[in-house]
């Protein structure tokens, strides 16, 4: 995904913040804690931090983790997202530090080292080269014995092309091909967000279409976010071993997800 795609996405997500600000805690945690609550449990069991949410976006789940008692900072590769995350933290009276960095650049962007790092989109990495560079950067901001916690194929997951096709089928069936996501007005601007999904061989593209009316004029802005279904457990094991991680495992948290579903998080130890 390009920098422009992420900037467009986060600009308009921030534009309609009045529609999600009052509910984002429930959306990110839910009654079972969600992935944020599961990560908080992992951090507490390891002494309480410091921790890093390295795919912070607008900072919603980072703030939720901080309110759960995690000593946490947030980073994101999109500078606009980081600006808004800082603003949201001020609005919510939550003392969280946010800074801009890609995963590969983390050691150069912060002098801090962390006992635990979390990402919910690491498995969206598109190429092996990008994945290798990301893991080296993430490894190097971990303290010795620190853990990288991420979502993706688990240790007991089936492998192979047929399994990946089934996963793609499942992800494709979760949402409609076309939907109106939201409509929001602010002063002289109105934006309507439409979502159009497109399926590829091993990915789903989500095309966010923003119909903007501003100052008596209309325009269309777009952002495409690709969600690959590419990395089996053997791929992950090979990548993490090559990056110098000593162990890779999957933890299960029964009933932690919305609707009481089990959440599975992979844990890689430096």
Short mmCIF file of C-alpha atoms in Angstrom, two decimals:
data_model
loop_
_atom_site.label_atom_id
_atom_site.label_comp_id
_atom_site.label_asym_id
_atom_site.label_seq_id
_atom_site.Cartn_x
_atom_site.Cartn_y
_atom_site.Cartn_z
CA UNK A 1 0.00 0.00 0.00
CA UNK A 2 1.28 3.46 -0.84
CA UNK A 3 1.85 6.30 1.61
CA UNK A 4 -0.88 8.24 -0.21
CA UNK A 5 -3.41 5.43 0.36
CA UNK A 6 -2.79 5.43 4.11
CA UNK A 7 -2.87 9.22 4.33
CA UNK A 8 -6.21 9.33 2.51
CA UNK A 9 -7.65 6.57 4.70
CA UNK A 10 -6.59 8.17 7.97
CA UNK A 11 -7.55 11.70 6.91
CA UNK A 12 -11.15 10.67 6.33
CA UNK A 13 -11.30 8.29 9.29
CA UNK A 14 -10.33 11.25 11.45
CA UNK A 15 -12.90 13.45 9.70
CA UNK A 16 -15.78 11.30 10.96
CA UNK A 17 -14.34 10.76 14.46
CA UNK A 18 -17.54 12.10 16.06
CA UNK A 19 -19.23 8.90 14.85
CA UNK A 20 -16.74 6.49 16.43
CA UNK A 21 -15.12 8.31 19.34
CA UNK A 22 -17.77 7.25 21.86
CA UNK A 23 -17.67 3.57 20.90
CA UNK A 24 -14.08 2.77 19.95
CA UNK A 25 -13.25 1.19 23.30
CA UNK A 26 -16.00 -1.40 22.94
CA UNK A 27 -15.04 -1.96 19.30
CA UNK A 28 -11.36 -2.55 20.12
CA UNK A 29 -11.81 -4.56 23.32
CA UNK A 30 -15.36 -5.78 23.74
CA UNK A 31 -16.65 -7.82 26.67
CA UNK A 32 -13.90 -10.43 26.30
CA UNK A 33 -11.06 -7.95 26.00
CA UNK A 34 -10.30 -8.55 22.33
CA UNK A 35 -6.75 -8.74 21.04
CA UNK A 36 -5.90 -5.61 23.05
CA UNK A 37 -6.93 -7.33 26.27
CA UNK A 38 -5.03 -10.49 25.35
CA UNK A 39 -1.87 -8.50 24.67
CA UNK A 40 -2.33 -6.67 27.98
CA UNK A 41 -2.45 -10.05 29.74
CA UNK A 42 0.77 -11.14 28.03
CA UNK A 43 2.50 -7.91 29.04
CA UNK A 44 1.33 -8.15 32.66
CA UNK A 45 2.52 -11.74 32.88
CA UNK A 46 5.95 -10.58 31.69
CA UNK A 47 6.29 -7.79 34.25
CA UNK A 48 4.23 -4.96 32.78
CA UNK A 49 6.31 -3.53 29.93
CA UNK A 50 7.48 -1.27 28.49
CA UNK A 51 5.48 -2.18 25.38
CA UNK A 52 4.98 -0.83 21.86
CA UNK A 53 1.97 -0.96 19.56
CA UNK A 54 3.85 -0.77 16.24
CA UNK A 55 0.73 -0.55 14.03
CA UNK A 56 -1.03 2.12 16.04
CA UNK A 57 -2.94 3.92 13.28
CA UNK A 58 -5.07 6.61 14.91
CA UNK A 59 -4.14 5.25 18.33
CA UNK A 60 -7.47 3.67 19.28
CA UNK A 61 -6.24 0.26 20.44
CA UNK A 62 -3.07 1.83 21.92
CA UNK A 63 -5.22 4.02 24.16
CA UNK A 64 -7.35 1.01 25.11
CA UNK A 65 -4.20 -0.91 26.12
CA UNK A 66 -2.91 2.05 28.14
CA UNK A 67 -6.23 2.24 29.98
CA UNK A 68 -5.85 -1.47 30.75
CA UNK A 69 -2.67 -0.59 32.63
CA UNK A 70 -0.05 -1.36 29.99
CA UNK A 71 2.98 0.93 29.92
CA UNK A 72 2.82 1.44 26.16
CA UNK A 73 3.88 3.70 23.30
CA UNK A 74 2.54 3.71 19.75
CA UNK A 75 4.16 3.98 16.34
CA UNK A 76 2.92 4.01 12.77
CA UNK A 77 4.49 4.46 9.36
CA UNK A 78 1.96 7.17 8.42
CA UNK A 79 2.85 10.59 9.81
CA UNK A 80 -0.71 11.88 9.50
CA UNK A 81 -1.99 8.96 11.59
CA UNK A 82 0.58 9.74 14.28
CA UNK A 83 -0.47 13.41 14.39
CA UNK A 84 -4.10 12.45 14.90
CA UNK A 85 -3.21 9.72 17.42
CA UNK A 86 -1.46 12.34 19.53
CA UNK A 87 -4.50 14.59 19.27
CA UNK A 88 -6.86 11.75 20.23
CA UNK A 89 -4.72 10.90 23.26
CA UNK A 90 -4.96 14.54 24.39
CA UNK A 91 -8.73 14.53 23.85
CA UNK A 92 -9.07 11.32 25.88
CA UNK A 93 -6.65 12.55 28.57
CA UNK A 94 -4.40 9.55 28.02
CA UNK A 95 -0.65 9.96 28.37
CA UNK A 96 0.63 7.84 25.46
CA UNK A 97 3.67 8.70 23.34
CA UNK A 98 3.25 8.27 19.57
CA UNK A 99 6.00 8.48 16.97
CA UNK A 100 6.37 7.83 13.25
CA UNK A 101 8.30 4.81 12.01
CA UNK A 102 8.09 1.89 9.66
CA UNK A 103 8.91 -1.46 11.22
CA UNK A 104 12.30 -1.64 9.50
CA UNK A 105 13.24 1.86 10.71
CA UNK A 106 12.31 1.37 14.37
CA UNK A 107 15.86 0.98 15.77
CA UNK A 108 16.86 4.29 14.17
CA UNK A 109 13.66 6.12 15.14
CA UNK A 110 13.62 5.35 18.86
CA UNK A 111 16.28 4.83 21.49
CA UNK A 112 13.85 2.84 23.61
CA UNK A 113 13.79 -0.94 23.89
CA UNK A 114 10.63 -2.87 24.72
CA UNK A 115 9.69 -6.01 26.61
CA UNK A 116 6.78 -6.60 24.22
CA UNK A 117 5.71 -5.32 20.79
CA UNK A 118 2.27 -5.81 19.25
CA UNK A 119 1.03 -5.75 15.65
CA UNK A 120 -2.36 -6.79 14.33
CA UNK A 121 -1.36 -6.33 10.65
CA UNK A 122 2.14 -7.80 10.41
CA UNK A 123 0.78 -10.64 8.28
CA UNK A 124 -0.43 -8.08 5.73
CA UNK A 125 3.20 -7.66 4.63
CA UNK A 126 3.23 -8.17 0.88
CA UNK A 127 6.69 -9.57 0.03
CA UNK A 128 9.29 -11.74 1.70
CA UNK A 129 11.90 -8.99 1.39
CA UNK A 130 9.65 -6.53 3.23
CA UNK A 131 8.88 -9.15 5.89
CA UNK A 132 12.57 -9.89 6.47
CA UNK A 133 13.43 -6.19 6.85
CA UNK A 134 10.46 -5.64 9.17
CA UNK A 135 11.42 -8.53 11.45
CA UNK A 136 15.00 -7.34 11.81
CA UNK A 137 13.79 -3.89 12.82
CA UNK A 138 11.25 -5.32 15.26
CA UNK A 139 13.78 -7.73 16.76
CA UNK A 140 16.27 -4.94 17.37
CA UNK A 141 13.86 -2.85 19.47
CA UNK A 142 13.10 -5.79 21.74
CA UNK A 143 14.92 -6.30 25.01
CA UNK A 144 16.71 -9.67 25.34
CA UNK A 145 13.96 -12.21 25.96
CA UNK A 146 11.33 -9.74 24.75
CA UNK A 147 8.38 -10.85 22.63
CA UNK A 148 6.76 -9.78 19.37
CA UNK A 149 3.04 -10.55 19.51
CA UNK A 150 1.15 -10.61 16.22
CA UNK A 151 -1.93 -12.00 14.48
CA UNK A 152 -1.69 -14.51 11.64
CA UNK A 153 -1.57 -18.22 10.86
CA UNK A 154 -1.18 -20.21 14.07
CA UNK A 155 0.99 -23.16 15.00
CA UNK A 156 -1.86 -25.67 14.56
CA UNK A 157 -3.21 -24.08 11.38
CA UNK A 158 -3.42 -26.27 8.26
CA UNK A 159 -0.99 -25.38 5.51
CA UNK A 160 -0.84 -25.46 1.73
CA UNK A 161 -2.70 -23.89 -1.21
CA UNK A 162 -6.06 -25.49 -0.38
CA UNK A 163 -5.99 -24.10 3.13
CA UNK A 164 -5.10 -20.63 1.87
CA UNK A 165 -8.00 -20.76 -0.57
CA UNK A 166 -10.37 -21.71 2.25
CA UNK A 167 -9.09 -18.82 4.35
CA UNK A 168 -9.58 -16.49 1.43
CA UNK A 169 -13.13 -17.83 0.99
CA UNK A 170 -13.85 -17.22 4.68
CA UNK A 171 -12.50 -13.67 4.63
CA UNK A 172 -14.36 -12.90 1.42
CA UNK A 173 -17.67 -14.12 2.91
CA UNK A 174 -17.40 -11.93 6.02
CA UNK A 175 -18.39 -8.68 4.33
CA UNK A 176 -20.47 -7.64 1.32
CA UNK A 177 -18.77 -6.80 -1.95
CA UNK A 178 -20.12 -3.26 -1.82
CA UNK A 179 -21.35 -1.21 1.14
CA UNK A 180 -21.93 2.34 2.32
CA UNK A 181 -19.72 2.63 5.40
CA UNK A 182 -20.59 6.08 6.71
CA UNK A 183 -21.76 9.58 5.83
CA UNK A 184 -20.62 12.66 7.73
CA UNK A 185 -20.97 16.46 7.53
CA UNK A 186 -18.67 19.01 9.13
CA UNK A 187 -19.02 22.74 8.44
CA UNK A 188 -18.98 23.08 4.63
CA UNK A 189 -17.72 19.53 3.95
CA UNK A 190 -19.68 16.34 3.45
CA UNK A 191 -18.01 12.96 2.89
CA UNK A 192 -19.63 9.63 2.14
CA UNK A 193 -17.42 6.54 2.40
CA UNK A 194 -18.18 3.58 0.15
CA UNK A 195 -16.34 0.25 0.35
CA UNK A 196 -15.84 -1.92 -2.70
CA UNK A 197 -14.05 -5.26 -2.23
CA UNK A 198 -12.11 -7.08 -4.95
CA UNK A 199 -10.72 -10.60 -4.71
CA UNK A 200 -7.39 -11.69 -6.15
CA UNK A 201 -5.53 -15.00 -6.22
CA UNK A 202 -4.15 -14.65 -2.69
CA UNK A 203 -5.44 -11.30 -1.47
CA UNK A 204 -8.49 -9.11 -0.98
CA UNK A 205 -8.32 -5.46 -1.97
CA UNK A 206 -10.56 -3.08 -0.06
CA UNK A 207 -11.19 0.04 -2.16
CA UNK A 208 -12.32 2.95 0.02
CA UNK A 209 -14.16 5.50 -2.11
CA UNK A 210 -14.68 8.93 -0.57
CA UNK A 211 -17.35 11.07 -2.23
CA UNK A 212 -16.51 14.59 -1.09
CA UNK A 213 -18.69 17.69 -1.38
CA UNK A 214 -16.79 20.80 -0.36
CA UNK A 215 -17.28 24.47 -1.16
CA UNK A 216 -19.95 23.70 -3.71
CA UNK A 217 -17.70 21.26 -5.59
CA UNK A 218 -17.59 17.49 -5.71
CA UNK A 219 -14.63 15.14 -6.02
CA UNK A 220 -13.68 11.51 -5.48
CA UNK A 221 -10.74 10.34 -3.36
CA UNK A 222 -9.69 6.69 -3.09
CA UNK A 223 -7.52 4.47 -0.91
CA UNK A 224 -6.85 0.79 -1.55
CA UNK A 225 -5.78 -1.49 1.30
CA UNK A 226 -4.58 -4.96 0.32
CA UNK A 227 -5.05 -7.85 2.75
CA UNK A 228 -2.94 -10.81 1.61
CA UNK A 229 -3.59 -14.42 2.58
CA UNK A 230 -0.06 -15.61 1.99
CA UNK A 231 1.91 -16.68 5.06
CA UNK A 232 1.48 -20.24 6.41
CA UNK A 233 3.01 -21.31 9.73
CA UNK A 234 6.07 -22.89 8.02
CA UNK A 235 6.66 -19.58 6.21
CA UNK A 236 6.44 -17.68 9.48
CA UNK A 237 8.69 -20.14 11.31
CA UNK A 238 11.32 -19.81 8.58
CA UNK A 239 11.14 -16.01 8.51
CA UNK A 240 11.39 -15.62 12.28
CA UNK A 241 14.25 -18.12 12.59
CA UNK A 242 16.17 -16.31 9.85
CA UNK A 243 15.61 -12.99 11.66
CA UNK A 244 17.18 -14.36 14.85
CA UNK A 245 14.14 -15.04 17.03
CA UNK A 246 14.70 -17.94 19.40
CA UNK A 247 11.13 -19.25 19.60
CA UNK A 248 7.74 -18.93 17.91
CA UNK A 249 4.52 -20.19 19.47
CA UNK A 250 0.75 -19.61 19.46
CA UNK A 251 -1.31 -18.71 22.54
CA UNK A 252 -5.08 -19.20 22.70
CA UNK A 253 -7.50 -17.02 24.68
CA UNK A 254 -10.92 -18.73 24.74
CA UNK A 255 -13.88 -16.39 24.76
CA UNK A 256 -11.77 -13.24 24.42
CA UNK A 257 -13.19 -12.10 21.09
CA UNK A 258 -16.54 -10.55 20.22
CA UNK A 259 -19.28 -13.14 20.51
CA UNK A 260 -17.11 -15.29 22.77
CA UNK A 261 -14.79 -16.47 19.98
CA UNK A 262 -11.28 -17.68 20.74
CA UNK A 263 -8.44 -15.26 19.94
CA UNK A 264 -5.10 -16.71 18.83
CA UNK A 265 -1.95 -14.65 19.07
CA UNK A 266 1.48 -15.68 17.87
CA UNK A 267 4.38 -14.91 20.21
CA UNK A 268 7.96 -14.68 18.91
CA UNK A 269 10.74 -14.45 21.48
CA UNK A 270 13.98 -12.64 20.88
#
